[in-house]
Short mmCIF file of C-alpha atoms and ligand atoms in Angstrom, two decimals:
data_model
loop_
_atom_site.label_atom_id
_atom_site.label_comp_id
_atom_site.label_asym_id
_atom_site.label_seq_id
_atom_site.Cartn_x
_atom_site.Cartn_y
_atom_site.Cartn_z
CA UNK A 1 130.27 -57.07 134.97
CA UNK A 2 129.23 -60.19 133.07
CA UNK A 3 131.14 -63.35 133.79
CA UNK A 4 133.55 -64.73 131.21
CA UNK A 5 133.13 -68.37 130.24
CA UNK A 6 135.18 -70.80 128.17
CA UNK A 7 133.63 -74.13 127.17
CA UNK A 8 135.36 -76.92 125.27
CA UNK A 9 133.33 -78.83 122.70
CA UNK A 10 135.13 -82.13 122.26
CA UNK A 11 132.81 -83.20 119.42
CA UNK A 12 133.33 -86.90 118.58
CA UNK A 13 136.84 -87.08 119.97
CA UNK A 14 138.20 -88.83 123.03
CA UNK A 15 139.15 -92.14 124.63
CA UNK A 16 139.23 -92.94 128.32
CA UNK A 17 143.00 -92.73 128.64
CA UNK A 18 143.40 -89.56 126.58
CA UNK A 19 140.53 -87.85 128.39
CA UNK A 20 142.08 -88.57 131.74
CA UNK A 21 145.41 -87.05 130.75
CA UNK A 22 143.72 -84.04 129.13
CA UNK A 23 141.44 -83.31 132.08
CA UNK A 24 144.24 -83.69 134.61
CA UNK A 25 146.38 -81.23 132.72
CA UNK A 26 143.55 -78.75 132.25
CA UNK A 27 142.66 -78.92 135.94
CA UNK A 28 146.26 -78.22 136.85
CA UNK A 29 146.46 -75.35 134.36
CA UNK A 30 143.30 -73.52 135.48
CA UNK A 31 143.90 -73.99 139.20
CA UNK A 32 144.69 -70.31 139.81
CA UNK A 33 142.53 -68.78 137.08
CA UNK A 34 139.80 -67.55 139.37
CA UNK A 35 138.21 -64.73 137.37
CA UNK A 36 136.35 -66.74 134.75
CA UNK A 37 134.32 -69.95 134.47
CA UNK A 38 135.23 -73.06 132.53
CA UNK A 39 133.55 -76.16 131.20
CA UNK A 40 133.84 -79.10 128.80
CA UNK A 41 131.09 -80.73 126.75
CA UNK A 42 132.10 -84.35 126.23
CA UNK A 43 130.65 -87.28 124.25
CA UNK A 44 127.89 -89.12 126.15
CA UNK A 45 129.93 -92.21 127.07
CA UNK A 46 132.44 -90.04 128.92
CA UNK A 47 129.97 -88.16 131.10
CA UNK A 48 130.56 -90.59 133.97
CA UNK A 49 134.30 -90.06 133.66
CA UNK A 50 133.86 -86.29 133.56
CA UNK A 51 131.59 -86.43 136.59
CA UNK A 52 133.98 -88.51 138.65
CA UNK A 53 137.04 -86.47 137.69
CA UNK A 54 135.54 -82.98 137.76
CA UNK A 55 133.14 -83.00 140.68
CA UNK A 56 134.15 -80.28 143.13
CA UNK A 57 136.64 -78.71 140.68
CA UNK A 58 136.59 -75.44 138.70
CA UNK A 59 135.72 -77.29 135.50
CA UNK A 60 132.02 -77.89 134.87
CA UNK A 61 130.89 -80.46 132.33
CA UNK A 62 128.04 -81.09 129.98
CA UNK A 63 126.83 -82.80 126.81
CA UNK A 64 126.68 -81.83 123.16
CA UNK A 65 123.09 -82.76 122.40
CA UNK A 66 119.97 -84.19 124.01
CA UNK A 67 116.56 -85.49 123.05
CA UNK A 68 113.60 -83.16 123.30
CA UNK A 69 111.60 -86.06 124.75
CA UNK A 70 111.53 -86.98 128.42
CA UNK A 71 111.65 -90.70 127.72
CA UNK A 72 110.15 -93.26 125.39
CA UNK A 73 110.84 -95.47 122.41
CA UNK A 74 113.55 -93.36 120.80
CA UNK A 75 116.35 -95.79 120.04
CA UNK A 76 119.76 -94.21 120.32
CA UNK A 77 118.53 -90.97 121.90
CA UNK A 78 119.52 -89.56 125.28
CA UNK A 79 116.96 -87.95 127.57
CA UNK A 80 117.50 -84.69 129.47
CA UNK A 81 117.05 -86.47 132.82
CA UNK A 82 119.89 -88.84 131.94
CA UNK A 83 122.24 -85.89 131.54
CA UNK A 84 121.06 -84.54 134.88
CA UNK A 85 121.84 -87.94 136.44
CA UNK A 86 125.45 -87.42 135.39
CA UNK A 87 125.65 -83.90 136.79
CA UNK A 88 125.66 -81.98 133.50
CA UNK A 89 125.50 -78.24 133.93
CA UNK A 90 125.64 -77.44 130.21
CA UNK A 91 124.21 -78.88 127.04
CA UNK A 92 125.03 -77.56 123.58
CA UNK A 93 121.90 -77.05 121.48
CA UNK A 94 121.61 -76.31 117.78
CA UNK A 95 125.29 -76.62 116.90
CA UNK A 96 125.74 -76.07 113.17
CA UNK A 97 126.98 -79.65 112.79
CA UNK A 98 123.69 -80.88 114.29
CA UNK A 99 121.77 -78.54 112.01
CA UNK A 100 123.68 -79.43 108.83
CA UNK A 101 124.58 -83.11 109.30
CA UNK A 102 121.61 -84.27 111.36
CA UNK A 103 118.99 -82.01 109.80
CA UNK A 104 117.99 -80.27 113.02
CA UNK A 105 115.66 -77.43 112.15
CA UNK A 106 115.16 -74.26 114.18
CA UNK A 107 111.99 -75.89 115.54
CA UNK A 108 113.81 -79.02 116.74
CA UNK A 109 116.57 -76.89 118.27
CA UNK A 110 113.88 -74.87 120.03
CA UNK A 111 112.20 -78.00 121.43
CA UNK A 112 115.57 -79.24 122.68
CA UNK A 113 116.22 -75.85 124.22
CA UNK A 114 112.92 -76.08 126.13
CA UNK A 115 113.78 -79.60 127.29
CA UNK A 116 117.18 -78.45 128.60
CA UNK A 117 115.66 -75.53 130.52
CA UNK A 118 112.93 -77.74 131.94
CA UNK A 119 115.55 -80.21 133.18
CA UNK A 120 117.44 -77.39 134.91
CA UNK A 121 120.52 -77.36 132.68
CA UNK A 122 122.06 -74.34 130.98
CA UNK A 123 121.64 -74.59 127.23
CA UNK A 124 124.52 -73.28 125.13
CA UNK A 125 122.39 -72.26 122.20
CA UNK A 126 124.33 -71.93 118.93
CA UNK A 127 123.52 -69.52 116.15
CA UNK A 128 125.47 -68.48 113.08
CA UNK A 129 125.42 -67.93 109.36
CA UNK A 130 127.01 -69.88 106.49
CA UNK A 131 129.54 -68.30 104.15
CA UNK A 132 126.89 -67.90 101.44
CA UNK A 133 124.60 -66.14 103.91
CA UNK A 134 127.38 -63.78 105.04
CA UNK A 135 128.31 -63.01 101.46
CA UNK A 136 124.65 -62.52 100.66
CA UNK A 137 124.44 -59.89 103.40
CA UNK A 138 121.82 -61.77 105.44
CA UNK A 139 123.85 -62.61 108.57
CA UNK A 140 121.59 -60.58 110.84
CA UNK A 141 118.39 -62.03 109.39
CA UNK A 142 119.66 -65.59 109.81
CA UNK A 143 120.79 -65.06 113.39
CA UNK A 144 117.62 -63.14 114.26
CA UNK A 145 115.49 -66.00 112.94
CA UNK A 146 117.46 -68.63 114.88
CA UNK A 147 117.02 -66.61 118.06
CA UNK A 148 113.43 -65.65 117.42
CA UNK A 149 112.24 -69.25 117.36
CA UNK A 150 113.58 -69.79 120.86
CA UNK A 151 112.47 -66.39 122.16
CA UNK A 152 108.93 -66.87 120.85
CA UNK A 153 108.70 -70.30 122.32
CA UNK A 154 110.52 -70.21 125.64
CA UNK A 155 110.18 -66.47 126.25
CA UNK A 156 112.86 -63.95 127.13
CA UNK A 157 112.88 -65.16 130.78
CA UNK A 158 114.67 -68.32 129.62
CA UNK A 159 117.57 -66.15 128.42
CA UNK A 160 118.49 -65.54 132.07
CA UNK A 161 119.45 -69.23 132.26
CA UNK A 162 121.02 -69.49 128.82
CA UNK A 163 124.39 -69.07 127.17
CA UNK A 164 124.34 -68.08 123.50
CA UNK A 165 127.19 -69.09 121.21
CA UNK A 166 127.68 -67.16 118.01
CA UNK A 167 129.47 -69.53 115.67
CA UNK A 168 129.77 -68.44 112.04
CA UNK A 169 129.65 -71.73 110.14
CA UNK A 170 132.48 -70.62 107.85
CA UNK A 171 134.79 -70.24 110.86
CA UNK A 172 134.19 -73.65 112.45
CA UNK A 173 137.12 -76.01 112.10
CA UNK A 174 138.44 -74.02 109.13
CA UNK A 175 141.16 -71.98 110.79
CA UNK A 176 139.33 -68.85 109.59
CA UNK A 177 138.27 -66.82 112.61
CA UNK A 178 135.83 -63.95 112.44
CA UNK A 179 137.79 -60.80 113.16
CA UNK A 180 137.14 -59.32 116.60
CA UNK A 181 135.15 -56.51 114.94
CA UNK A 182 133.08 -58.91 112.82
CA UNK A 183 132.27 -61.04 115.86
CA UNK A 184 131.61 -58.02 118.08
CA UNK A 185 129.09 -56.65 115.57
CA UNK A 186 127.02 -59.85 115.62
CA UNK A 187 127.31 -60.21 119.40
CA UNK A 188 126.03 -56.65 119.85
CA UNK A 189 123.19 -57.44 117.44
CA UNK A 190 122.23 -60.55 119.44
CA UNK A 191 122.26 -58.58 122.68
CA UNK A 192 120.14 -55.90 121.09
CA UNK A 193 117.58 -58.48 119.90
CA UNK A 194 117.18 -59.66 123.49
CA UNK A 195 117.25 -56.08 124.84
CA UNK A 196 114.19 -55.25 122.76
CA UNK A 197 112.31 -57.66 125.01
CA UNK A 198 114.15 -57.18 128.31
CA UNK A 199 117.11 -54.86 128.79
CA UNK A 200 118.29 -56.27 132.07
CA UNK A 201 118.32 -59.87 130.85
CA UNK A 202 120.21 -58.75 127.74
CA UNK A 203 122.86 -57.03 129.85
CA UNK A 204 123.43 -60.20 131.86
CA UNK A 205 123.37 -62.57 128.88
CA UNK A 206 126.60 -64.51 128.32
CA UNK A 207 127.39 -64.60 124.57
CA UNK A 208 130.30 -66.81 123.52
CA UNK A 209 132.14 -66.67 120.24
CA UNK A 210 133.02 -69.96 118.55
CA UNK A 211 134.89 -70.79 115.36
CA UNK A 212 138.66 -71.42 115.24
CA UNK A 213 139.36 -69.78 118.59
CA UNK A 214 143.00 -70.44 119.41
CA UNK A 215 145.46 -69.37 122.08
CA UNK A 216 146.77 -66.56 119.89
CA UNK A 217 143.47 -64.96 118.83
CA UNK A 218 141.53 -65.38 122.08
CA UNK A 219 142.88 -62.30 123.94
CA UNK A 220 141.72 -59.95 121.18
CA UNK A 221 138.34 -61.62 120.84
CA UNK A 222 137.68 -61.69 124.59
CA UNK A 223 138.60 -58.01 124.88
CA UNK A 224 135.54 -57.01 122.82
CA UNK A 225 132.72 -55.56 124.94
CA UNK A 226 130.03 -58.05 123.90
CA UNK A 227 132.18 -61.19 123.66
CA UNK A 228 131.91 -63.00 126.96
CA UNK A 229 134.16 -65.97 126.21
CA UNK A 230 134.40 -68.82 123.76
CA UNK A 231 133.09 -72.20 122.65
CA UNK A 232 136.22 -74.05 121.66
CA UNK A 233 136.38 -77.07 119.35
CA UNK A 234 139.78 -78.24 118.09
CA UNK A 235 141.85 -76.29 120.60
CA UNK A 236 139.95 -77.81 123.53
CA UNK A 237 141.57 -81.18 122.79
CA UNK A 238 145.08 -79.91 123.52
CA UNK A 239 145.50 -79.11 127.20
CA UNK A 240 148.12 -76.42 126.70
CA UNK A 241 146.00 -74.60 124.11
CA UNK A 242 142.78 -74.87 126.07
CA UNK A 243 144.45 -73.61 129.24
CA UNK A 244 145.93 -70.67 127.32
CA UNK A 245 142.43 -69.76 126.11
CA UNK A 246 141.09 -70.09 129.66
CA UNK A 247 143.88 -67.81 130.81
CA UNK A 248 142.89 -65.24 128.17
CA UNK A 249 139.34 -65.23 129.59
CA UNK A 250 140.69 -64.93 133.13
CA UNK A 251 142.86 -61.97 132.10
CA UNK A 252 140.03 -60.29 130.18
CA UNK A 253 137.83 -60.52 133.26
CA UNK A 254 140.36 -58.77 135.51
P1 PGA B 1 136.48 -75.04 116.26
O1 PGA B 1 135.00 -75.51 116.63
O2 PGA B 1 137.02 -74.29 117.46
O3 PGA B 1 137.23 -76.32 116.00
O4 PGA B 1 136.37 -74.17 115.06
C1 PGA B 1 134.12 -74.70 117.36
C2 PGA B 1 132.79 -75.38 117.52
O5 PGA B 1 132.33 -76.05 116.59
O6 PGA B 1 132.14 -75.29 118.59
#
C-alpha cells in the first residue's frame, strides 16, 4: 500500500514564538499516529527553528520554494544547497501562488523541480486548474501539460522521488473544496499519465490533494483510492486542526 502523507504549507505566516507553540502542540498530537507521514513547509527564516525543534521527531520539514540555480548573483534567492544545509526533506515547487503572483511558468517550475531532485530533496510538485479552466472543460489538458513539462525534462524515474499535489486553484484558501469524487477523478488521471510511462512508478506515486482541506472533510478525501494525503494551508496553522487532519490520514492508512 502507498504511504499516506500530510504536509502543512505555512505560506507567509509565522513568528518565532507562535511557531514554537504550534510545533510543540503538533508534535504532542501526532505522537501516536504511526501509520502515516507528516511534514511542514515553513518560511525560509524559520528553517533553523524547524530543524532544531523537529530533528529526530515524526515531523519532517521543508521549504516552499527554491532557486533553480546552484549559487550566484541572484539577490534574494535561496539555493537548493542552502535548504539541504538546514535538513529540508521537502520543497514545494510550482504552487499556484508562485505561478500566479510570481509569474513562474511551467518551464521555471520544471527547472526548480530538477534542482530539488539534484540536491536530494523530495519536490512536492503542484498542479491544478483555475475556475475558468474547470468551467471550460480543460482541467485534464491543463494538468497534463503541467506534468508533461516535468516528465519530459526530468524523466519518469524522477517520479519515484516526487510527491505530486493536485491543488485546484479555485479551492485554495476559498473554503471551497473539490468533492472527493472530483478530486479522485483528477488524481486517477495524474496516476494514469505517469502509468503510461511506467506502471510501477505510478502505483507508488504519492499524490496529495490540496485546497481547503479541513478536519471535517479530510476523512472522506483520504478514503479515496488515489488520494494519498493532503497539502494543507490555512488549517496547518492551527495545531488542533492540523493534528485532526494528520489523524484522518493515520486512520485512512490503517
Ligand atoms: P488552503 O491552501 O488549505 O488554505 O486552501 C492549500 C495550499 O495552498 O497549499
